[in-house]
Tab-separated table of C-alpha atoms and ligand atoms in Angstrom:
chain	number	residue	atom	x	y	z
A	1	MET	CA	0.034	-0.027	-0.012
A	2	LYS	CA	1.364	3.276	-1.038
A	3	LYS	CA	1.673	6.297	1.313
A	4	ASP	CA	-1.075	8.330	-0.385
A	5	GLU	CA	-3.470	5.331	-0.102
A	6	ALA	CA	-2.749	4.998	3.646
A	7	LEU	CA	-3.116	8.346	4.341
A	8	ARG	CA	-6.533	8.377	2.543
A	9	LEU	CA	-7.783	5.341	4.533
A	10	LEU	CA	-6.477	7.174	7.641
A	11	HIS	CA	-8.539	10.025	6.882
A	12	ASP	CA	-11.846	8.303	6.138
A	13	PRO	CA	-14.266	8.884	8.993
A	14	ASN	CA	-16.217	5.506	8.020
A	15	LEU	CA	-12.859	3.694	8.962
A	16	ILE	CA	-11.460	5.799	11.890
A	17	ARG	CA	-12.962	8.617	13.856
A	18	PRO	CA	-11.288	11.869	13.353
A	19	GLN	CA	-10.588	12.224	17.233
A	20	SER	CA	-8.822	9.022	17.030
A	21	LEU	CA	-6.597	10.247	14.203
A	22	ILE	CA	-6.079	13.363	16.317
A	23	LEU	CA	-4.972	11.272	19.249
A	24	LEU	CA	-2.770	9.247	17.201
A	25	SER	CA	-1.178	12.191	15.787
A	26	ASN	CA	-0.623	13.635	19.153
A	27	ILE	CA	1.236	10.664	20.391
A	28	ALA	CA	3.263	10.454	17.128
A	29	ASP	CA	4.275	14.228	17.658
A	30	LEU	CA	5.411	13.581	21.272
A	31	ALA	CA	7.291	10.519	20.020
A	32	ALA	CA	8.836	12.459	17.294
A	33	SER	CA	10.065	15.221	19.965
A	34	LEU	CA	11.784	12.352	21.772
A	35	LYS	CA	13.188	11.356	18.227
A	36	VAL	CA	11.931	7.804	18.575
A	37	PRO	CA	10.274	6.411	15.312
A	38	CYS	CA	6.552	5.363	16.115
A	39	TYR	CA	4.365	2.966	14.603
A	40	ILE	CA	0.713	1.548	14.984
A	41	VAL	CA	0.874	-2.176	14.546
A	42	GLY	CA	-1.306	-5.410	14.587
A	43	GLY	CA	-5.227	-5.434	14.127
A	44	PHE	CA	-5.575	-1.712	13.473
A	45	VAL	CA	-3.530	-1.915	10.275
A	46	ARG	CA	-4.807	-5.270	9.240
A	47	ASP	CA	-8.548	-3.912	9.460
A	48	LEU	CA	-7.686	-0.687	8.074
A	49	ILE	CA	-6.187	-2.393	5.055
A	50	LEU	CA	-9.148	-4.432	4.819
A	51	LYS	CA	-11.440	-1.273	4.877
A	52	ARG	CA	-13.200	-2.497	8.124
A	53	PRO	CA	-13.822	0.167	10.720
A	54	VAL	CA	-11.131	0.293	13.243
A	55	HIS	CA	-13.368	2.166	15.652
A	56	ASP	CA	-13.085	-0.430	18.492
A	57	ALA	CA	-9.880	-1.778	17.592
A	58	ASP	CA	-6.884	-1.816	20.316
A	59	TYR	CA	-4.226	0.516	19.645
A	60	ASP	CA	-0.925	-1.120	19.828
A	61	ILE	CA	1.880	1.590	19.508
A	62	VAL	CA	5.518	0.365	19.032
A	63	VAL	CA	8.330	2.755	19.180
A	64	GLU	CA	12.032	2.027	18.465
A	65	GLY	CA	13.167	3.465	21.597
A	66	ASP	CA	11.634	3.397	25.063
A	67	ALA	CA	7.964	3.106	25.472
A	68	LEU	CA	8.049	3.921	29.098
A	69	THR	CA	9.720	7.276	28.362
A	70	LEU	CA	7.148	7.936	25.649
A	71	GLY	CA	4.174	6.864	28.417
A	72	HIS	CA	5.702	9.235	30.855
A	73	ALA	CA	5.880	12.210	28.424
A	74	LEU	CA	2.086	11.430	27.505
A	75	VAL	CA	1.084	11.378	31.041
A	76	LYS	CA	2.824	14.611	31.793
A	77	THR	CA	1.427	16.314	28.666
A	78	TYR	CA	-2.155	15.165	28.594
A	79	GLY	CA	-2.788	13.277	31.982
A	80	GLY	CA	-4.102	10.016	32.551
A	81	HIS	CA	-1.834	7.391	34.231
A	82	LEU	CA	0.439	4.316	33.107
A	83	THR	CA	0.458	0.798	34.178
A	84	GLU	CA	4.141	-0.194	33.594
A	85	HIS	CA	5.663	-3.657	32.753
A	86	PRO	CA	9.355	-2.582	33.140
A	87	LYS	CA	10.497	-6.497	32.314
A	88	PHE	CA	9.089	-6.125	28.823
A	89	ARG	CA	9.527	-2.218	28.655
A	90	THR	CA	5.695	-1.888	27.709
A	91	ALA	CA	3.136	0.306	29.468
A	92	ILE	CA	-0.585	0.713	29.156
A	93	TRP	CA	-1.570	4.410	29.074
A	94	HIS	CA	-4.915	4.729	30.733
A	95	LEU	CA	-6.330	8.074	29.054
A	96	PRO	CA	-7.796	10.718	31.168
A	97	SER	CA	-11.409	10.218	31.605
A	98	THR	CA	-12.059	13.724	30.169
A	99	PHE	CA	-10.980	12.374	26.885
A	100	ASN	CA	-14.171	10.390	26.857
A	101	PHE	CA	-12.551	8.251	24.431
A	102	GLN	CA	-12.994	4.541	23.336
A	103	PRO	CA	-10.571	2.510	23.743
A	104	SER	CA	-9.977	3.894	27.134
A	105	THR	CA	-6.268	2.448	27.177
A	106	ILE	CA	-3.434	2.490	24.593
A	107	ASP	CA	-0.705	-0.114	24.542
A	108	LEU	CA	2.800	1.312	24.309
A	109	ILE	CA	5.323	-1.355	23.274
A	110	THR	CA	9.131	-1.086	22.903
A	111	ALA	CA	10.243	-2.764	19.752
A	112	ARG	CA	11.562	-5.997	20.821
A	113	LYS	CA	13.018	-9.383	19.855
A	114	GLU	CA	11.813	-12.440	21.633
A	115	SER	CA	13.144	-15.736	22.152
A	116	TYR	CA	11.374	-18.765	23.605
A	117	GLU	CA	13.007	-20.911	26.191
A	118	THR	CA	10.341	-23.348	27.211
A	119	PRO	CA	7.500	-24.007	24.851
A	120	GLY	CA	4.134	-22.230	25.821
A	121	ALA	CA	5.830	-20.009	28.729
A	122	LEU	CA	6.345	-16.338	28.312
A	123	PRO	CA	9.390	-15.149	25.839
A	124	THR	CA	12.581	-13.708	26.900
A	125	VAL	CA	13.073	-10.354	25.346
A	126	GLU	CA	15.374	-7.606	24.511
A	127	PRO	CA	14.766	-4.111	22.794
A	128	SER	CA	15.364	-4.263	19.081
A	129	VAL	CA	14.125	-2.682	15.758
A	130	ILE	CA	10.431	-2.640	14.418
A	131	ALA	CA	11.477	-5.503	11.913
A	132	ASP	CA	12.362	-7.781	14.745
A	133	ASP	CA	9.268	-6.759	16.508
A	134	LEU	CA	7.110	-7.769	13.479
A	135	ARG	CA	9.155	-11.034	12.911
A	136	ARG	CA	7.985	-11.998	16.661
A	137	ARG	CA	4.281	-11.874	15.932
A	138	ASP	CA	1.515	-14.661	15.128
A	139	PHE	CA	0.760	-14.141	11.226
A	140	PRO	CA	1.887	-11.884	8.455
A	141	VAL	CA	-1.510	-10.185	8.402
A	142	ASN	CA	-0.891	-9.026	12.107
A	143	ALA	CA	2.718	-8.238	11.447
A	144	MET	CA	2.269	-4.925	9.649
A	145	ALA	CA	3.403	-1.423	10.813
A	146	LEU	CA	2.080	1.920	9.823
A	147	ARG	CA	4.563	4.778	10.805
A	148	LEU	CA	2.932	7.717	12.583
A	149	ASP	CA	5.572	10.195	13.266
A	150	GLY	CA	6.444	13.549	11.266
A	151	GLU	CA	6.721	13.233	7.629
A	152	HIS	CA	6.822	9.242	7.699
A	153	LEU	CA	3.148	9.243	8.616
A	154	GLY	CA	1.227	6.694	6.288
A	155	GLU	CA	4.510	4.521	5.415
A	156	LEU	CA	3.621	0.839	5.764
A	157	LEU	CA	6.046	-1.638	6.866
A	158	ASP	CA	5.138	-5.094	5.410
A	159	PRO	CA	8.253	-7.144	5.372
A	160	LEU	CA	6.444	-10.392	5.939
A	161	GLY	CA	3.976	-10.426	3.165
A	162	GLY	CA	0.680	-9.177	5.174
A	163	GLN	CA	-0.884	-7.492	2.221
A	164	ALA	CA	-0.463	-10.401	-0.206
A	165	ASP	CA	-1.941	-12.752	2.562
A	166	LEU	CA	-4.988	-10.553	3.036
A	167	GLU	CA	-5.566	-10.457	-0.843
A	168	LYS	CA	-5.054	-14.174	-0.832
A	169	LYS	CA	-7.415	-14.455	2.352
A	170	THR	CA	-4.796	-16.604	3.849
A	171	LEU	CA	-3.187	-17.078	7.375
A	172	ARG	CA	-0.025	-18.619	8.000
A	173	VAL	CA	2.476	-18.711	10.927
A	174	LEU	CA	5.734	-16.993	10.363
A	175	HIS	CA	7.857	-19.893	11.331
A	176	PRO	CA	7.484	-23.760	11.934
A	177	ARG	CA	7.903	-23.464	15.834
A	178	SER	CA	5.234	-20.709	16.094
A	179	PHE	CA	2.455	-22.971	17.672
A	180	ILE	CA	5.134	-24.600	19.823
A	181	ASP	CA	6.207	-21.224	21.179
A	182	ASP	CA	2.824	-19.802	21.669
A	183	PRO	CA	-0.149	-22.348	21.251
A	184	THR	CA	-2.493	-19.784	21.939
A	185	ARG	CA	-1.943	-18.889	18.322
A	186	ILE	CA	-3.871	-22.009	17.018
A	187	PHE	CA	-7.228	-20.178	18.572
A	188	ARG	CA	-6.190	-16.950	16.976
A	189	ALA	CA	-5.648	-18.473	13.710
A	190	VAL	CA	-9.107	-20.427	13.855
A	191	ARG	CA	-10.510	-16.973	15.291
A	192	TYR	CA	-9.432	-15.062	12.460
A	193	ALA	CA	-10.193	-17.585	9.752
A	194	ALA	CA	-13.765	-17.791	10.817
A	195	ARG	CA	-14.091	-13.758	11.327
A	196	TYR	CA	-12.783	-12.989	7.778
A	197	GLY	CA	-13.666	-16.202	6.102
A	198	PHE	CA	-10.052	-16.822	5.509
A	199	ASN	CA	-8.211	-20.168	4.897
A	200	ILE	CA	-5.370	-21.435	7.177
A	201	GLU	CA	-2.491	-22.452	4.835
A	202	ALA	CA	-1.961	-26.235	4.639
A	203	GLN	CA	1.400	-26.167	6.007
A	204	THR	CA	0.321	-24.066	8.814
A	205	LEU	CA	-2.611	-26.624	9.484
A	206	ASP	CA	-0.041	-29.391	9.621
A	207	LEU	CA	1.713	-27.588	12.447
A	208	VAL	CA	-1.436	-28.146	14.514
A	209	ASN	CA	0.206	-31.579	15.297
A	210	GLU	CA	0.593	-33.964	18.159
A	211	GLU	CA	3.371	-31.809	19.427
A	212	ALA	CA	1.650	-28.593	19.447
A	213	LEU	CA	-1.340	-30.031	20.931
A	214	LYS	CA	0.463	-31.844	23.739
A	215	ILE	CA	1.664	-28.315	24.747
A	216	LEU	CA	-1.879	-27.022	25.249
A	217	HIS	CA	-1.849	-29.323	28.314
A	218	SER	CA	0.698	-26.924	29.933
A	219	LEU	CA	-1.347	-23.768	29.263
A	220	SER	CA	-2.853	-22.426	32.389
A	221	GLY	CA	-6.650	-22.598	32.543
A	222	GLU	CA	-6.711	-18.615	32.509
A	223	ARG	CA	-5.059	-18.569	29.203
A	224	LEU	CA	-7.113	-21.078	27.632
A	225	ARG	CA	-10.254	-19.596	28.871
A	226	HIS	CA	-9.230	-16.072	27.689
A	227	GLU	CA	-8.887	-17.712	23.938
A	228	LEU	CA	-12.334	-19.206	24.316
A	229	ASP	CA	-13.686	-16.144	25.435
A	230	LEU	CA	-12.565	-14.155	22.744
A	231	ILE	CA	-13.891	-16.798	20.454
A	232	LEU	CA	-17.159	-16.834	22.013
A	233	ASP	CA	-17.475	-12.885	21.771
A	234	GLU	CA	-17.073	-13.253	17.879
A	235	GLU	CA	-20.398	-13.558	15.592
A	236	SER	CA	-18.625	-16.443	13.881
A	237	ALA	CA	-18.035	-18.539	17.270
A	238	PRO	CA	-19.765	-21.508	16.397
A	239	GLN	CA	-17.440	-22.071	12.983
A	240	ALA	CA	-14.437	-21.386	15.019
A	241	LEU	CA	-15.363	-23.672	17.819
A	242	THR	CA	-16.235	-26.556	15.125
A	243	HIS	CA	-12.941	-25.964	13.316
A	244	LEU	CA	-11.278	-26.343	16.720
A	245	ALA	CA	-12.927	-29.778	17.336
A	246	ASP	CA	-11.956	-30.910	14.033
A	247	LEU	CA	-8.471	-29.906	14.518
A	248	GLY	CA	-8.509	-32.012	17.818
A	249	VAL	CA	-7.866	-28.878	19.839
A	250	LEU	CA	-10.817	-29.335	22.056
A	251	THR	CA	-10.160	-32.908	23.079
A	252	ALA	CA	-6.418	-31.911	23.557
A	253	ILE	CA	-7.542	-29.212	26.114
A	254	HIS	CA	-9.440	-31.902	27.904
A	255	PRO	CA	-10.725	-35.245	26.731
A	256	LYS	CA	-14.308	-34.227	28.079
A	257	LEU	CA	-14.749	-31.025	26.331
A	258	PRO	CA	-17.231	-31.754	23.839
A	259	ALA	CA	-18.087	-30.078	20.372
A	260	PHE	CA	-19.906	-26.936	20.263
A	261	ASP	CA	-23.460	-27.601	19.084
A	262	SER	CA	-24.201	-24.882	16.345
A	263	SER	CA	-27.817	-24.979	16.561
A	264	CYS	CA	-27.669	-22.649	19.625
A	265	ALA	CA	-25.716	-20.023	17.650
A	266	ASP	CA	-28.786	-17.570	17.363
A	267	TRP	CA	-29.383	-17.556	21.142
A	268	LEU	CA	-26.030	-16.481	22.032
A	269	ASP	CA	-27.081	-12.917	22.274
A	270	ASP	CA	-30.483	-13.746	23.369
A	271	ALA	CA	-30.549	-13.353	26.996
A	272	ASN	CA	-33.932	-11.397	27.676
A	273	GLU	CA	-33.683	-8.349	29.961
A	274	ARG	CA	-37.711	-8.442	29.970
A	275	LEU	CA	-37.707	-11.704	32.007
A	276	GLY	CA	-35.146	-10.217	34.360
A	277	VAL	CA	-32.354	-12.547	33.133
A	278	GLN	CA	-29.035	-11.188	31.779
A	279	ALA	CA	-26.002	-12.695	30.341
A	280	ASP	CA	-23.086	-12.003	28.123
A	281	ARG	CA	-22.283	-14.188	24.910
A	282	ARG	CA	-19.747	-15.941	27.070
A	283	THR	CA	-21.860	-17.103	29.690
A	284	MET	CA	-24.596	-18.153	27.307
A	285	GLY	CA	-22.081	-19.914	25.139
A	286	TYR	CA	-20.621	-21.963	27.989
A	287	MET	CA	-24.017	-22.906	29.188
A	288	PHE	CA	-24.916	-24.158	25.828
A	289	TRP	CA	-21.829	-25.892	25.311
A	290	PHE	CA	-21.836	-27.914	28.468
A	291	MET	CA	-25.466	-28.251	29.047
A	292	GLU	CA	-25.499	-32.334	28.263
A	293	LEU	CA	-22.416	-32.894	30.411
A	294	SER	CA	-22.568	-34.728	33.868
A	295	GLU	CA	-22.130	-32.594	37.058
A	296	ALA	CA	-18.723	-34.412	37.409
A	297	ASP	CA	-17.562	-33.435	33.902
A	298	VAL	CA	-19.006	-29.859	34.306
A	299	ILE	CA	-16.731	-29.346	37.544
A	300	LEU	CA	-13.749	-30.915	35.833
A	301	LEU	CA	-13.851	-28.579	32.884
A	302	ALA	CA	-14.705	-25.379	35.103
A	303	ASN	CA	-11.789	-26.165	37.125
A	304	ARG	CA	-9.449	-26.805	34.012
A	305	LEU	CA	-10.712	-23.461	32.345
A	306	ASN	CA	-10.537	-21.653	35.553
A	307	PHE	CA	-14.001	-20.451	35.496
A	308	THR	CA	-15.162	-17.769	37.921
A	309	ASN	CA	-17.361	-19.201	40.785
A	310	GLU	CA	-20.419	-17.249	39.090
A	311	LEU	CA	-19.827	-18.719	35.669
A	312	THR	CA	-19.455	-22.245	37.334
A	313	LEU	CA	-22.699	-22.004	38.953
A	314	ASP	CA	-24.620	-20.864	35.945
A	315	VAL	CA	-23.029	-23.502	33.865
A	316	TRP	CA	-23.731	-26.268	36.536
A	317	SER	CA	-27.145	-25.106	36.939
A	318	ALA	CA	-27.897	-25.239	33.380
A	319	ALA	CA	-26.537	-28.815	32.807
A	320	GLN	CA	-28.233	-30.084	36.245
A	321	LEU	CA	-31.571	-28.748	34.942
A	322	PHE	CA	-31.172	-30.028	31.380
A	323	ASN	CA	-30.371	-33.623	32.452
A	324	GLY	CA	-33.222	-33.328	35.279
A	325	LEU	CA	-35.685	-32.173	33.137
A	326	PRO	CA	-37.334	-35.519	32.035
A	327	HIS	CA	-38.077	-36.007	35.805
A	328	LEU	CA	-39.765	-32.778	36.231
A	329	THR	CA	-42.350	-32.497	33.479
A	330	ASN	CA	-45.517	-33.694	35.327
A	331	MET	CA	-44.898	-31.776	38.386
A	332	LYS	CA	-47.198	-29.038	39.632
A	333	PRO	CA	-46.225	-25.328	39.154
A	334	SER	CA	-45.467	-25.276	42.969
A	335	GLU	CA	-43.135	-28.164	42.646
A	336	TRP	CA	-41.478	-26.684	39.584
A	337	THR	CA	-41.076	-23.262	41.456
A	338	TYR	CA	-39.683	-25.007	44.503
A	339	THR	CA	-37.212	-26.842	42.203
A	340	LEU	CA	-36.179	-24.011	39.997
A	341	GLU	CA	-35.821	-21.518	43.013
A	342	LYS	CA	-32.350	-23.436	43.415
A	343	LEU	CA	-30.968	-22.737	40.053
A	344	SER	CA	-29.635	-19.434	38.348
A	345	PRO	CA	-32.498	-17.675	36.571
A	346	ILE	CA	-30.005	-17.301	33.258
A	347	SER	CA	-29.544	-21.071	33.424
A	348	ILE	CA	-33.268	-21.935	33.333
A	349	TYR	CA	-33.570	-19.374	30.343
A	350	ALA	CA	-30.786	-21.248	28.562
A	351	VAL	CA	-32.446	-24.434	29.143
A	352	TYR	CA	-35.966	-22.771	28.124
A	353	LEU	CA	-34.251	-21.863	24.814
A	354	THR	CA	-32.689	-25.228	23.946
A	355	THR	CA	-36.005	-27.420	25.042
A	356	GLN	CA	-38.752	-25.062	24.807
A	357	GLU	CA	-40.163	-26.457	27.920
A	358	ASN	CA	-43.023	-24.006	28.614
A	359	ALA	CA	-43.041	-24.458	32.414
A	360	LEU	CA	-39.404	-22.891	32.469
A	361	LEU	CA	-40.749	-19.800	30.740
A	362	ARG	CA	-43.878	-19.622	32.976
A	363	TYR	CA	-41.552	-20.055	36.175
A	364	LEU	CA	-39.357	-17.021	34.725
A	365	SER	CA	-42.158	-14.540	33.744
A	366	PHE	CA	-44.687	-15.440	36.450
A	367	TRP	CA	-44.324	-18.155	38.962
A	368	ARG	CA	-41.152	-16.958	40.531
A	369	HIS	CA	-42.788	-13.702	41.347
A	370	VAL	CA	-45.776	-15.237	42.936
A	371	LYS	CA	-46.305	-14.330	46.906
A	372	PRO	CA	-49.190	-15.022	49.208
A	373	HIS	CA	-50.682	-11.663	50.694
A	374	VAL	CA	-49.979	-12.826	54.042
A	375	SER	CA	-46.715	-12.161	55.724
A	376	GLY	CA	-44.629	-13.365	58.693
A	377	ALA	CA	-45.714	-10.188	60.548
A	378	ASP	CA	-49.469	-11.080	60.093
A	379	LEU	CA	-48.686	-14.736	61.356
A	380	LYS	CA	-46.975	-13.339	64.404
A	381	SER	CA	-49.967	-10.801	64.906
A	382	ARG	CA	-52.006	-14.039	64.928
A	383	GLY	CA	-50.172	-15.172	68.016
A	384	LEU	CA	-48.105	-17.776	66.183
A	385	PRO	CA	-44.984	-18.844	68.272
A	386	PRO	CA	-41.723	-18.239	66.511
A	387	GLY	CA	-40.312	-21.441	64.719
A	388	PRO	CA	-40.366	-23.468	61.424
A	389	ARG	CA	-44.255	-23.320	61.033
A	390	TYR	CA	-43.808	-19.787	59.664
A	391	GLY	CA	-41.972	-20.887	56.689
A	392	GLU	CA	-44.336	-24.089	56.152
A	393	ILE	CA	-47.447	-21.962	56.314
A	394	LEU	CA	-46.129	-19.042	53.865
A	395	SER	CA	-44.994	-22.029	51.440
A	396	ARG	CA	-48.291	-23.699	51.690
A	397	LEU	CA	-50.178	-20.330	51.089
A	398	ARG	CA	-47.755	-19.668	47.972
A	399	SER	CA	-48.305	-23.040	46.590
A	400	ALA	CA	-52.008	-22.867	46.820
A	401	TRP	CA	-51.581	-19.536	44.545
A	402	LEU	CA	-49.230	-21.322	42.275
A	403	ASP	CA	-51.305	-24.448	41.833
A	404	GLY	CA	-54.761	-22.674	41.477
A	405	GLU	CA	-56.190	-23.547	44.696
A	406	ALA	CA	-56.431	-20.039	45.882
A	407	SER	CA	-57.366	-17.309	43.289
A	408	SER	CA	-58.406	-14.606	45.829
A	409	LYS	CA	-57.468	-13.104	48.982
A	410	GLU	CA	-60.505	-14.728	50.497
A	411	ASP	CA	-59.317	-18.152	49.416
A	412	GLU	CA	-55.947	-17.464	50.778
A	413	ALA	CA	-57.532	-16.303	54.053
A	414	ALA	CA	-59.845	-19.402	54.476
A	415	LEU	CA	-56.773	-21.608	53.796
A	416	LEU	CA	-54.761	-19.835	56.434
A	417	GLU	CA	-57.566	-20.493	58.874
A	418	ARG	CA	-57.397	-24.185	58.257
A	419	LEU	CA	-53.546	-24.288	58.470
A	420	LEU	CA	-53.675	-22.312	61.869
A	421	LYS	CA	-55.922	-25.115	63.134
A	422	GLU	CA	-53.527	-28.031	61.964
B	501	CTP	N1	0.309	-11.304	18.885
B	501	CTP	C1	0.985	-12.246	18.583
B	501	CTP	N2	0.700	-13.329	19.230
B	501	CTP	C2	-0.193	-13.463	20.037
B	501	CTP	C3	-0.789	-12.609	20.624
B	501	CTP	C4	-0.592	-11.199	19.911
B	501	CTP	O1	1.974	-12.070	17.474
B	501	CTP	N3	-0.328	-14.504	20.829
B	501	CTP	C5	0.429	-9.790	18.231
B	501	CTP	C6	-0.172	-9.732	16.642
B	501	CTP	O2	0.652	-8.962	15.999
B	501	CTP	C7	-1.416	-8.988	16.996
B	501	CTP	C8	-0.936	-7.958	18.058
B	501	CTP	O3	-0.059	-8.733	18.820
B	501	CTP	O4	-1.987	-8.400	16.012
B	501	CTP	C9	-2.191	-7.565	19.107
B	501	CTP	O5	-2.793	-8.632	19.469
B	501	CTP	P1	-4.227	-8.511	19.869
B	501	CTP	O6	-4.867	-7.140	20.618
B	501	CTP	O7	-4.544	-9.742	20.800
B	501	CTP	O8	-5.068	-8.703	18.676
B	501	CTP	P2	-5.387	-7.624	17.377
B	501	CTP	O9	-4.213	-7.548	16.360
B	501	CTP	O10	-5.819	-6.343	18.049
B	501	CTP	O11	-6.762	-8.228	16.842
B	501	CTP	P3	-8.062	-8.676	17.399
B	501	CTP	O12	-8.195	-7.833	18.633
B	501	CTP	O13	-9.079	-8.197	16.222
B	501	CTP	O14	-8.142	-9.961	17.632
C-alpha cells in the first residue's frame, strides 16, 4: 500500500473517527519530539487495509526507543496514568477520563526481539528494531506496521507479506515453531479464519500436530479460557469452535470437552432483559456448550478452564436442569417453582431456549414472582409462636396460589384459618 492510499484510509471517517486520528497524531508528535520512530501495528493496520472500521480496535503503538519514556511524556502532557511492565518495557496508558475516548487505554510497546526458552511459557525479550518486532508476531496479516511520526506518517512496513496474505485470504505462521512457542496462536488462527472467511494455509494446519497439541496441556486455565472467551465474543464463534474440534484442539484441552452444538448459535445474544435474565455471550456460550455434560464433567472443565464461581454456578445449574428435566415434566407449578428456585435464572432461560419447555418460561415470567398476601408479621400478630411453622405456612399459601387452589384473598384467608388449626 502506497503512502497516499494509507493517508486516504487514515482520513476516512467511516473507518477511523477523526478524534482517534488526532489522538494518534498527538502520540506521534510527542514520539517525534523524543526522536523515536513510532508505529501502529497489528489489528488496526490489518483492519484498515481490509477497509473495516477500526473504531473499536486496540491501539498497539510500537516505538523504536523506550515506550516507558514515551508513556511518561504522554501522562505529563495529557494526563491519565500508566501501568508499567518494566520487564518488557511496555506500558498501558490509561487515557484521562475527560478524553471520553474508546478505547480507554493505549498499549505502548518498545520494539523488541523475543526468544522462547520453554514451549508455551512467556518469552525472553530484548529491545530491538521494528523489523524484529514484526517477526516475533503470529501471522503476516498481524505483522504490519504503519508509521505515524512526522513526515513518515502513512508509511507501511510489510516485510513479511501481510498485504499479499490479506489479498489471498490466507493465514499462515511466520516459522514452523510458532505454535510450539505460543499455542494460543492456534486459537487465534481459527478465530481470524472464521471472522474473515480466510483459509489457514495447509503447511500451517499441519503444524497443529501432536507436538503442538500436547503443549496445550501446559497452558494455564486462565490463558485457555481467555482464548475461548475471545472466540465466544465473535459472531462466527460456532464456526471457529467447530474448526477447533475438527483439529483435535478441544479434546487436547481436555478429553471431556465436547464439540459445540451450532444449533444454539442464534441464542448467544438472546439473554432477555424483559424476563429479568441477563448474560453476556460468554456465559450463554458456555451454558449451551456444557449443557449435556454430567455434573462431574462440568466441574472438571470449570476447574481446568478456571471459571469464576459465578460462571461455574450458571453452567452447572444449566446442566443440572437440562439433565433433570425428564423427571420434572409432570410436576405441579409449585413443585416446579421450588425446584427451579435453587437454580440461576439465566441457566433456566438457557435450558428453555434449547428445550422450549413451557414451564420454564412460566416460572421465569410469572411463578417465581408469586407471593402470598399474608406475611410473617401477620402470622405473628395472630399469635403464632416463632419457629419453622412460619415458613411452612407461607410456602403452603404460596403453593395454593401457584397451583390454582387459591385465586383470591378470601381463598387465601380461608386456607390460612385451616392451616392455623392443623
Ligand atoms: N500477537 C501475537 N501473538 C499472540 C498475541 C498477539 O503475535 N499470541 C500480536 C499480533 O501482532 C497482534 C497484536 O499482537 O496483531 C495484538 O494482539 P491482539 O490485541 O490480541 O489482537 P489484534 O491484532 O488487536 O486483533 P483482534 O483484537 O482483532 O484479535
